[in-house]
Amino acid sequence: IDQPVQTFNYALNNLAAPNTQILFKNGDTFNVSSINVNNISGPVIIDSYSDPSNPSSVKPIIFSTEVDGAWNILVLRSNINDWRIMNLTFSSGGYTSGDAGPRYPGGIGLSGTNNLIYKVKFSNLGTVMVGLNGEGNSIYGCFMEYFSRYGFYCTDGDPSNPLNQKQAIIGNIIRQAPEDDDTFFSDHREHLIRFQGGSKTFIAFNDFEALDTKTNIVIRGNSHEVVIYKNKLDRVNTFAPQNAGSEEYIHHCIAESNLYIGHDDPRFNNGYGVRQEAIGIKATNIVIRNNIFYNYQYALSLSDHPLVGDVENIFIYNNTIIGYQAGCAMMVTQDLPQGIENINNLFYNSTLESPG
């Protein structure tokens, strides 16, 4: 694009075309309500630049003025392919989602194929930071803070594009509401990553600290071949159907080389004095390997599901568990799960002594 335009909406819907690059100036704020982009294939690059005559390192802010309306600031529909959105900030009027205040929009709804969101900041948003489905999309190196429902909402629920596979969520940092902001805790808290009904997805090298979400990573739906690798987590990681009435089969997933750190504050633990479990499993063929678990009542919880059936073939290798107190446990099981391999794991209480 060789000449300036005035609005973010016009640039994306009227100027974007294959082999174009659209740049927004650092330090500027672009007010929008919400934007839908449909049927524009790339490669398209949406990025920022610093004006040499007025240098700035502040990313351009895409600010939504929407209240109780749209669910996302930017929606890239299922026929959007090969877009790169980089070095921008998405923000709105607040991070309430309709329970304790107005519902403000989330960040980006992304479908399509082979799209990238890179080094984007999401701050002060309601609902969802990134809604993700489609195939082969990547969220890399982003920073997210102050949101009310989800960090990532990944689902195959879009009727026009039922795929949810070959996704990558890599190297992102998520920080939840400020610790001293008690108003946040009355709003609609959910999960950092809600992955439902997908496959062949890589979640790695992320740093998650979500003081008031139910879980860090939830693998739900008919999901398989999901890798959770080298993340820092402070919530629960689950491989399980959505609820007791959901017949969903999760299988052939792995959690490897992650650091799980539990909290002591009951505000963050659903009323308990410490996080109960680090990983909950109602699934089959799950590998838990080379992880470190610290300050949980127990590292693993295994239980059957009334519709899906038995927990089977769970492989637990080479983990280090440092429990909460002398009464902590490495694993809690229900209904005698089948095919459990528990090999070469180290288990200590908080004094680094074997609980015995």
mmCIF file of C-alpha atoms in Angstrom:
data_model
loop_
_atom_site.group_PDB
_atom_site.id
_atom_site.type_symbol
_atom_site.label_atom_id
_atom_site.label_comp_id
_atom_site.label_asym_id
_atom_site.label_seq_id
_atom_site.Cartn_x
_atom_site.Cartn_y
_atom_site.Cartn_z
ATOM 1 C CA ILE A 1 0.000 0.000 0.000
ATOM 2 C CA ASP A 2 1.687 3.196 -1.143
ATOM 3 C CA GLN A 3 -0.639 5.830 0.338
ATOM 4 C CA PRO A 4 -2.236 6.423 3.749
ATOM 5 C CA VAL A 5 -5.844 5.631 4.595
ATOM 6 C CA GLN A 6 -7.843 6.772 7.586
ATOM 7 C CA THR A 7 -9.487 3.696 9.089
ATOM 8 C CA PHE A 8 -8.472 0.197 10.116
ATOM 9 C CA ASN A 9 -11.689 -1.222 8.675
ATOM 10 C CA TYR A 10 -11.159 0.336 5.245
ATOM 11 C CA ALA A 11 -7.591 -0.899 5.066
ATOM 12 C CA LEU A 12 -8.467 -4.517 5.807
ATOM 13 C CA ASN A 13 -11.620 -4.796 3.712
ATOM 14 C CA ASN A 14 -10.725 -2.595 0.742
ATOM 15 C CA LEU A 15 -6.969 -2.712 0.338
ATOM 16 C CA ALA A 16 -5.993 -6.198 1.478
ATOM 17 C CA ALA A 17 -5.229 -8.460 -1.477
ATOM 18 C CA PRO A 18 -2.689 -11.166 -2.305
ATOM 19 C CA ASN A 19 0.900 -9.982 -1.859
ATOM 20 C CA THR A 20 0.060 -6.788 0.018
ATOM 21 C CA GLN A 21 1.479 -5.349 3.227
ATOM 22 C CA ILE A 22 -0.573 -2.882 5.280
ATOM 23 C CA LEU A 23 1.282 -0.961 7.995
ATOM 24 C CA PHE A 24 -0.092 1.046 10.924
ATOM 25 C CA LYS A 25 2.026 3.716 12.588
ATOM 26 C CA ASN A 26 3.423 3.124 16.055
ATOM 27 C CA GLY A 27 1.875 5.371 18.684
ATOM 28 C CA ASP A 28 -1.455 5.745 16.868
ATOM 29 C CA THR A 29 -4.858 4.554 18.102
ATOM 30 C CA PHE A 30 -7.504 3.363 15.660
ATOM 31 C CA ASN A 31 -11.061 3.363 17.025
ATOM 32 C CA VAL A 32 -13.341 0.659 15.646
ATOM 33 C CA SER A 33 -16.539 -1.091 16.667
ATOM 34 C CA SER A 34 -15.942 -4.529 15.176
ATOM 35 C CA ILE A 35 -14.576 -5.715 11.842
ATOM 36 C CA ASN A 36 -15.390 -8.783 9.757
ATOM 37 C CA VAL A 37 -13.068 -9.798 6.934
ATOM 38 C CA ASN A 38 -14.384 -12.331 4.444
ATOM 39 C CA ASN A 39 -13.032 -14.141 1.384
ATOM 40 C CA ILE A 40 -9.658 -12.418 0.992
ATOM 41 C CA SER A 41 -6.766 -14.816 0.514
ATOM 42 C CA GLY A 42 -3.171 -13.876 1.104
ATOM 43 C CA PRO A 43 -0.388 -13.657 1.538
ATOM 44 C CA VAL A 44 -1.382 -10.484 3.395
ATOM 45 C CA ILE A 45 0.758 -8.862 6.095
ATOM 46 C CA ILE A 46 -0.811 -6.541 8.686
ATOM 47 C CA ASP A 47 2.012 -4.939 10.680
ATOM 48 C CA SER A 48 3.287 -1.741 12.280
ATOM 49 C CA TYR A 49 6.032 0.755 11.538
ATOM 50 C CA SER A 50 7.832 3.602 13.254
ATOM 51 C CA ASP A 51 7.752 6.976 11.535
ATOM 52 C CA PRO A 52 11.379 8.161 11.183
ATOM 53 C CA SER A 53 10.275 11.759 11.763
ATOM 54 C CA ASN A 54 8.490 10.816 15.005
ATOM 55 C CA PRO A 55 9.894 7.485 16.234
ATOM 56 C CA SER A 56 7.844 5.374 18.626
ATOM 57 C CA SER A 57 8.102 1.862 20.016
ATOM 58 C CA VAL A 58 4.444 1.817 21.157
ATOM 59 C CA LYS A 59 2.443 -0.639 19.107
ATOM 60 C CA PRO A 60 -0.588 0.749 17.261
ATOM 61 C CA ILE A 61 -3.750 0.259 19.341
ATOM 62 C CA ILE A 62 -6.864 -1.143 17.716
ATOM 63 C CA PHE A 63 -9.449 0.047 20.236
ATOM 64 C CA SER A 64 -13.041 -1.157 20.167
ATOM 65 C CA THR A 65 -15.774 1.255 21.234
ATOM 66 C CA GLU A 66 -18.322 -1.596 21.206
ATOM 67 C CA VAL A 67 -20.384 -2.291 24.348
ATOM 68 C CA ASP A 68 -22.827 -5.210 24.702
ATOM 69 C CA GLY A 69 -22.570 -5.906 20.975
ATOM 70 C CA ALA A 70 -19.913 -7.730 18.972
ATOM 71 C CA TRP A 71 -18.020 -10.625 20.511
ATOM 72 C CA ASN A 72 -14.660 -9.830 18.845
ATOM 73 C CA ILE A 73 -12.891 -6.741 17.585
ATOM 74 C CA LEU A 74 -11.649 -8.534 14.467
ATOM 75 C CA VAL A 75 -13.117 -11.646 12.847
ATOM 76 C CA LEU A 76 -11.244 -13.410 10.052
ATOM 77 C CA ARG A 77 -13.733 -15.794 8.464
ATOM 78 C CA SER A 78 -13.147 -19.394 7.435
ATOM 79 C CA ASN A 79 -12.202 -18.441 3.863
ATOM 80 C CA ILE A 80 -9.330 -16.227 5.027
ATOM 81 C CA ASN A 81 -5.983 -17.872 4.274
ATOM 82 C CA ASP A 82 -2.324 -16.868 4.624
ATOM 83 C CA TRP A 83 -2.740 -13.713 6.684
ATOM 84 C CA ARG A 84 -0.062 -12.439 9.064
ATOM 85 C CA ILE A 85 -1.174 -10.085 11.843
ATOM 86 C CA MET A 86 1.801 -8.717 13.754
ATOM 87 C CA ASN A 87 2.933 -6.081 16.259
ATOM 88 C CA LEU A 88 -0.463 -4.559 17.072
ATOM 89 C CA THR A 89 -2.417 -4.072 20.311
ATOM 90 C CA PHE A 90 -6.100 -4.966 20.628
ATOM 91 C CA SER A 91 -7.999 -3.346 23.483
ATOM 92 C CA SER A 92 -11.485 -2.273 24.550
ATOM 93 C CA GLY A 93 -13.346 -0.440 27.303
ATOM 94 C CA GLY A 94 -12.856 -3.115 29.928
ATOM 95 C CA TYR A 95 -12.486 -6.757 30.898
ATOM 96 C CA THR A 96 -15.963 -7.434 32.215
ATOM 97 C CA SER A 97 -18.156 -9.790 30.212
ATOM 98 C CA GLY A 98 -21.704 -9.082 31.282
ATOM 99 C CA ASP A 99 -21.782 -10.482 34.819
ATOM 100 C CA ALA A 100 -20.157 -7.739 36.874
ATOM 101 C CA GLY A 101 -20.424 -5.029 34.226
ATOM 102 C CA PRO A 102 -20.947 -4.391 30.506
ATOM 103 C CA ARG A 103 -19.861 -7.025 27.997
ATOM 104 C CA TYR A 104 -16.921 -5.760 26.019
ATOM 105 C CA PRO A 105 -15.635 -7.571 22.919
ATOM 106 C CA GLY A 106 -12.759 -9.999 22.780
ATOM 107 C CA GLY A 107 -9.765 -9.805 20.481
ATOM 108 C CA ILE A 108 -9.539 -11.851 17.275
ATOM 109 C CA GLY A 109 -11.750 -14.622 15.928
ATOM 110 C CA LEU A 110 -9.585 -16.665 13.575
ATOM 111 C CA SER A 111 -10.577 -19.440 11.183
ATOM 112 C CA GLY A 112 -9.267 -20.331 7.750
ATOM 113 C CA THR A 113 -5.930 -21.927 6.977
ATOM 114 C CA ASN A 114 -2.268 -21.049 7.531
ATOM 115 C CA ASN A 115 -2.800 -17.766 9.350
ATOM 116 C CA LEU A 116 -0.399 -16.288 11.902
ATOM 117 C CA ILE A 117 -0.886 -13.951 14.854
ATOM 118 C CA TYR A 118 2.590 -12.835 15.943
ATOM 119 C CA LYS A 119 3.709 -10.569 18.793
ATOM 120 C CA VAL A 120 0.259 -9.067 19.224
ATOM 121 C CA LYS A 121 -0.760 -7.637 22.594
ATOM 122 C CA PHE A 122 -4.279 -8.296 23.884
ATOM 123 C CA SER A 123 -5.239 -6.178 26.883
ATOM 124 C CA ASN A 124 -8.367 -5.136 28.761
ATOM 125 C CA LEU A 125 -10.817 -7.265 26.791
ATOM 126 C CA GLY A 126 -14.009 -9.114 27.589
ATOM 127 C CA THR A 127 -14.862 -12.666 26.505
ATOM 128 C CA VAL A 128 -12.027 -14.233 24.442
ATOM 129 C CA MET A 129 -8.537 -13.100 23.505
ATOM 130 C CA VAL A 130 -8.340 -15.399 20.453
ATOM 131 C CA GLY A 131 -11.099 -17.632 19.097
ATOM 132 C CA LEU A 132 -9.333 -20.296 17.072
ATOM 133 C CA ASN A 133 -10.465 -22.941 14.620
ATOM 134 C CA GLY A 134 -9.638 -23.907 11.061
ATOM 135 C CA GLU A 135 -6.384 -25.615 10.121
ATOM 136 C CA GLY A 136 -2.704 -24.828 10.396
ATOM 137 C CA ASN A 137 -3.037 -21.529 12.262
ATOM 138 C CA SER A 138 -0.403 -20.259 14.698
ATOM 139 C CA ILE A 139 -0.474 -17.899 17.668
ATOM 140 C CA TYR A 140 3.132 -17.078 18.503
ATOM 141 C CA GLY A 141 4.864 -14.716 20.910
ATOM 142 C CA CYS A 142 1.764 -12.790 22.007
ATOM 143 C CA PHE A 143 1.142 -11.089 25.349
ATOM 144 C CA MET A 144 -2.302 -11.255 26.955
ATOM 145 C CA GLU A 145 -3.601 -9.604 30.112
ATOM 146 C CA TYR A 146 -6.848 -8.544 31.810
ATOM 147 C CA PHE A 147 -9.632 -10.590 30.262
ATOM 148 C CA SER A 148 -12.768 -12.116 31.686
ATOM 149 C CA ARG A 149 -13.506 -15.460 30.039
ATOM 150 C CA TYR A 150 -10.950 -17.251 27.871
ATOM 151 C CA GLY A 151 -7.446 -16.739 26.595
ATOM 152 C CA PHE A 152 -7.958 -19.112 23.654
ATOM 153 C CA TYR A 153 -11.287 -20.646 22.681
ATOM 154 C CA CYS A 154 -10.631 -23.436 20.187
ATOM 155 C CA THR A 155 -13.569 -25.368 18.799
ATOM 156 C CA ASP A 156 -14.954 -27.162 15.773
ATOM 157 C CA GLY A 157 -18.292 -25.451 16.299
ATOM 158 C CA ASP A 158 -18.197 -23.234 13.192
ATOM 159 C CA PRO A 159 -20.652 -24.898 10.738
ATOM 160 C CA SER A 160 -18.885 -23.347 7.750
ATOM 161 C CA ASN A 161 -15.498 -24.728 8.797
ATOM 162 C CA PRO A 162 -15.657 -27.773 11.063
ATOM 163 C CA LEU A 163 -11.906 -28.290 11.089
ATOM 164 C CA ASN A 164 -9.815 -27.680 14.164
ATOM 165 C CA GLN A 165 -6.456 -29.263 13.545
ATOM 166 C CA LYS A 166 -2.737 -28.631 13.118
ATOM 167 C CA GLN A 167 -2.891 -25.525 15.294
ATOM 168 C CA ALA A 168 0.088 -24.089 17.176
ATOM 169 C CA ILE A 169 -0.036 -21.988 20.351
ATOM 170 C CA ILE A 170 3.613 -21.233 21.079
ATOM 171 C CA GLY A 171 5.614 -18.842 23.233
ATOM 172 C CA ASN A 172 2.756 -16.725 24.557
ATOM 173 C CA ILE A 173 2.579 -14.965 27.931
ATOM 174 C CA ILE A 174 -0.751 -14.645 29.733
ATOM 175 C CA ARG A 175 -1.264 -12.608 32.890
ATOM 176 C CA GLN A 176 -4.687 -12.400 34.478
ATOM 177 C CA ALA A 177 -6.254 -9.559 36.468
ATOM 178 C CA PRO A 178 -4.160 -7.667 39.043
ATOM 179 C CA GLU A 179 -3.899 -9.507 42.343
ATOM 180 C CA ASP A 180 -5.424 -6.589 44.250
ATOM 181 C CA ASP A 181 -8.421 -6.222 41.924
ATOM 182 C CA ASP A 182 -11.174 -8.013 43.857
ATOM 183 C CA THR A 183 -13.871 -6.773 41.470
ATOM 184 C CA PHE A 184 -12.527 -9.134 38.846
ATOM 185 C CA PHE A 185 -13.276 -12.235 40.862
ATOM 186 C CA SER A 186 -17.043 -11.789 40.571
ATOM 187 C CA ASP A 187 -17.015 -11.843 36.774
ATOM 188 C CA HIS A 188 -17.297 -14.791 34.412
ATOM 189 C CA ARG A 189 -14.098 -16.785 34.772
ATOM 190 C CA GLU A 190 -13.374 -19.731 32.524
ATOM 191 C CA HIS A 191 -10.187 -21.232 31.013
ATOM 192 C CA LEU A 192 -6.947 -19.998 29.501
ATOM 193 C CA ILE A 193 -7.060 -22.516 26.657
ATOM 194 C CA ARG A 194 -10.297 -24.322 25.863
ATOM 195 C CA PHE A 195 -9.530 -26.815 23.100
ATOM 196 C CA GLN A 196 -12.562 -28.829 22.059
ATOM 197 C CA GLY A 197 -12.883 -31.275 19.200
ATOM 198 C CA GLY A 198 -9.522 -31.029 17.449
ATOM 199 C CA SER A 199 -6.321 -32.842 16.644
ATOM 200 C CA LYS A 200 -2.625 -32.591 15.811
ATOM 201 C CA THR A 201 -2.114 -29.437 17.845
ATOM 202 C CA PHE A 202 1.036 -28.189 19.595
ATOM 203 C CA ILE A 203 0.796 -26.067 22.766
ATOM 204 C CA ALA A 204 4.329 -25.234 23.851
ATOM 205 C CA PHE A 205 6.708 -22.778 25.544
ATOM 206 C CA ASN A 206 3.880 -20.668 26.987
ATOM 207 C CA ASP A 207 3.991 -18.865 30.346
ATOM 208 C CA PHE A 208 0.546 -18.884 31.948
ATOM 209 C CA GLU A 209 -0.310 -17.141 35.207
ATOM 210 C CA ALA A 210 -4.066 -16.846 35.530
ATOM 211 C CA LEU A 211 -5.012 -15.999 39.061
ATOM 212 C CA ASP A 212 -8.726 -16.498 38.654
ATOM 213 C CA THR A 213 -9.391 -18.971 35.867
ATOM 214 C CA LYS A 214 -10.725 -22.447 36.461
ATOM 215 C CA THR A 215 -7.951 -24.115 34.502
ATOM 216 C CA ASN A 216 -4.961 -23.350 32.323
ATOM 217 C CA ILE A 217 -5.514 -25.885 29.539
ATOM 218 C CA VAL A 218 -8.682 -27.920 28.934
ATOM 219 C CA ILE A 219 -8.624 -30.622 26.259
ATOM 220 C CA ARG A 220 -12.250 -31.539 25.549
ATOM 221 C CA GLY A 221 -14.487 -32.849 22.791
ATOM 222 C CA ASN A 222 -13.394 -35.619 20.460
ATOM 223 C CA SER A 223 -9.767 -34.525 20.599
ATOM 224 C CA HIS A 224 -6.613 -36.478 19.928
ATOM 225 C CA GLU A 225 -2.908 -36.020 19.214
ATOM 226 C CA VAL A 226 -2.543 -32.861 21.273
ATOM 227 C CA VAL A 227 0.929 -32.099 22.639
ATOM 228 C CA ILE A 228 1.392 -29.900 25.732
ATOM 229 C CA TYR A 229 5.134 -29.251 25.957
ATOM 230 C CA LYS A 230 7.424 -27.098 28.108
ATOM 231 C CA ASN A 231 4.792 -24.705 29.424
ATOM 232 C CA LYS A 232 4.776 -22.939 32.782
ATOM 233 C CA LEU A 233 1.332 -23.404 34.328
ATOM 234 C CA ASP A 234 -0.339 -22.420 37.592
ATOM 235 C CA ARG A 235 -3.805 -23.902 37.090
ATOM 236 C CA VAL A 236 -5.199 -27.325 36.297
ATOM 237 C CA ASN A 237 -4.596 -29.123 32.995
ATOM 238 C CA THR A 238 -7.414 -31.550 32.078
ATOM 239 C CA PHE A 239 -8.014 -34.235 29.484
ATOM 240 C CA ALA A 240 -11.746 -34.845 29.945
ATOM 241 C CA PRO A 241 -15.221 -34.414 28.408
ATOM 242 C CA GLN A 242 -16.952 -31.120 29.031
ATOM 243 C CA ASN A 243 -19.274 -32.538 31.679
ATOM 244 C CA ALA A 244 -20.923 -35.749 32.875
ATOM 245 C CA GLY A 245 -23.508 -35.579 30.080
ATOM 246 C CA SER A 246 -21.013 -35.164 27.207
ATOM 247 C CA GLU A 247 -20.008 -38.270 25.272
ATOM 248 C CA GLU A 248 -16.616 -37.045 24.101
ATOM 249 C CA TYR A 249 -13.515 -39.148 23.577
ATOM 250 C CA ILE A 250 -10.079 -37.719 24.283
ATOM 251 C CA HIS A 251 -7.158 -39.979 23.435
ATOM 252 C CA HIS A 252 -3.489 -40.114 22.408
ATOM 253 C CA CYS A 253 -2.354 -36.856 23.999
ATOM 254 C CA ILE A 254 0.839 -36.010 25.880
ATOM 255 C CA ALA A 255 1.897 -33.552 28.588
ATOM 256 C CA GLU A 256 5.696 -33.414 28.636
ATOM 257 C CA SER A 257 8.345 -31.269 30.350
ATOM 258 C CA ASN A 258 5.884 -28.764 31.817
ATOM 259 C CA LEU A 259 6.274 -26.877 35.096
ATOM 260 C CA TYR A 260 3.103 -26.878 37.208
ATOM 261 C CA ILE A 261 3.128 -24.461 40.173
ATOM 262 C CA GLY A 262 0.109 -24.409 42.505
ATOM 263 C CA HIS A 263 -1.189 -21.412 44.490
ATOM 264 C CA ASP A 264 -1.805 -21.173 48.241
ATOM 265 C CA ASP A 265 -4.429 -18.411 48.163
ATOM 266 C CA PRO A 266 -7.995 -19.859 48.419
ATOM 267 C CA ARG A 267 -9.287 -17.048 46.170
ATOM 268 C CA PHE A 268 -7.559 -18.749 43.275
ATOM 269 C CA ASN A 269 -8.424 -22.320 44.218
ATOM 270 C CA ASN A 270 -12.230 -22.527 44.220
ATOM 271 C CA GLY A 271 -12.263 -22.213 47.998
ATOM 272 C CA TYR A 272 -9.587 -24.803 48.694
ATOM 273 C CA GLY A 273 -6.458 -23.840 50.584
ATOM 274 C CA VAL A 274 -4.238 -25.071 47.768
ATOM 275 C CA ARG A 275 -4.683 -26.255 44.211
ATOM 276 C CA GLN A 276 -6.166 -29.751 44.322
ATOM 277 C CA GLU A 277 -4.721 -31.502 41.271
ATOM 278 C CA ALA A 278 -2.360 -30.429 38.517
ATOM 279 C CA ILE A 279 -3.727 -32.764 35.822
ATOM 280 C CA GLY A 280 -7.185 -34.335 35.674
ATOM 281 C CA ILE A 281 -7.740 -37.271 33.304
ATOM 282 C CA LYS A 282 -10.933 -38.889 32.013
ATOM 283 C CA ALA A 283 -9.449 -40.183 28.792
ATOM 284 C CA THR A 284 -7.380 -42.982 27.243
ATOM 285 C CA ASN A 285 -3.824 -43.329 25.966
ATOM 286 C CA ILE A 286 -2.403 -40.293 27.751
ATOM 287 C CA VAL A 287 1.319 -39.800 28.429
ATOM 288 C CA ILE A 288 2.484 -37.696 31.399
ATOM 289 C CA ARG A 289 6.268 -37.463 31.150
ATOM 290 C CA ASN A 290 9.201 -35.399 32.476
ATOM 291 C CA ASN A 291 7.023 -32.809 34.242
ATOM 292 C CA ILE A 292 7.612 -30.983 37.536
ATOM 293 C CA PHE A 293 4.621 -30.586 39.881
ATOM 294 C CA TYR A 294 4.958 -28.221 42.841
ATOM 295 C CA ASN A 295 2.528 -27.264 45.622
ATOM 296 C CA TYR A 296 -0.529 -29.317 44.680
ATOM 297 C CA GLN A 297 -2.501 -31.597 46.959
ATOM 298 C CA TYR A 298 -1.917 -34.313 44.367
ATOM 299 C CA ALA A 299 -0.327 -34.272 40.939
ATOM 300 C CA LEU A 300 -2.825 -36.428 39.040
ATOM 301 C CA SER A 301 -6.507 -37.265 39.299
ATOM 302 C CA LEU A 302 -7.780 -40.239 37.268
ATOM 303 C CA SER A 303 -11.480 -41.102 37.137
ATOM 304 C CA ASP A 304 -13.961 -42.811 34.836
ATOM 305 C CA HIS A 305 -16.746 -41.029 32.959
ATOM 306 C CA PRO A 306 -20.397 -42.185 33.017
ATOM 307 C CA LEU A 307 -20.757 -42.091 29.216
ATOM 308 C CA VAL A 308 -17.219 -42.516 27.916
ATOM 309 C CA GLY A 309 -16.243 -45.259 30.335
ATOM 310 C CA ASP A 310 -12.949 -46.320 31.844
ATOM 311 C CA VAL A 311 -9.722 -44.407 32.064
ATOM 312 C CA GLU A 312 -7.224 -46.659 30.294
ATOM 313 C CA ASN A 313 -3.594 -46.743 29.227
ATOM 314 C CA ILE A 314 -2.134 -43.853 31.198
ATOM 315 C CA PHE A 315 1.663 -43.702 31.068
ATOM 316 C CA ILE A 316 3.357 -41.745 33.868
ATOM 317 C CA TYR A 317 7.140 -41.556 33.444
ATOM 318 C CA ASN A 318 10.048 -39.581 34.923
ATOM 319 C CA ASN A 319 8.062 -36.866 36.718
ATOM 320 C CA THR A 320 9.077 -34.954 39.855
ATOM 321 C CA ILE A 321 6.312 -34.219 42.359
ATOM 322 C CA ILE A 322 6.850 -31.893 45.321
ATOM 323 C CA GLY A 323 3.601 -31.991 47.252
ATOM 324 C CA TYR A 324 1.849 -29.483 49.447
ATOM 325 C CA GLN A 325 2.178 -31.151 52.842
ATOM 326 C CA ALA A 326 2.720 -34.509 54.520
ATOM 327 C CA GLY A 327 -0.770 -35.683 53.535
ATOM 328 C CA CYS A 328 -0.332 -34.975 49.838
ATOM 329 C CA ALA A 329 -0.488 -37.694 47.206
ATOM 330 C CA MET A 330 1.074 -38.323 43.843
ATOM 331 C CA MET A 331 -2.124 -39.620 42.291
ATOM 332 C CA VAL A 332 -5.799 -40.007 43.182
ATOM 333 C CA THR A 333 -7.782 -42.635 41.283
ATOM 334 C CA GLN A 334 -11.405 -43.680 41.161
ATOM 335 C CA ASP A 335 -13.023 -46.827 39.769
ATOM 336 C CA LEU A 336 -9.731 -48.717 39.359
ATOM 337 C CA PRO A 337 -8.398 -47.344 36.047
ATOM 338 C CA GLN A 338 -6.907 -49.915 33.691
ATOM 339 C CA GLY A 339 -3.429 -50.092 32.216
ATOM 340 C CA ILE A 340 -1.605 -47.549 34.375
ATOM 341 C CA GLU A 341 2.191 -47.477 34.028
ATOM 342 C CA ASN A 342 3.875 -45.520 36.819
ATOM 343 C CA ILE A 343 7.635 -45.667 36.263
ATOM 344 C CA ASN A 344 10.634 -43.732 37.609
ATOM 345 C CA ASN A 345 8.780 -40.842 39.268
ATOM 346 C CA LEU A 346 10.160 -38.891 42.255
ATOM 347 C CA PHE A 347 7.704 -37.870 44.965
ATOM 348 C CA TYR A 348 8.402 -35.537 47.913
ATOM 349 C CA ASN A 349 6.394 -33.427 50.308
ATOM 350 C CA SER A 350 7.144 -29.732 50.819
ATOM 351 C CA THR A 351 10.061 -30.528 53.154
ATOM 352 C CA LEU A 352 11.655 -32.609 50.379
ATOM 353 C CA GLU A 353 11.088 -35.769 52.352
ATOM 354 C CA SER A 354 9.304 -38.847 51.121
ATOM 355 C CA PRO A 355 5.715 -38.792 52.491
ATOM 356 C CA GLY A 356 6.211 -42.496 53.254
#
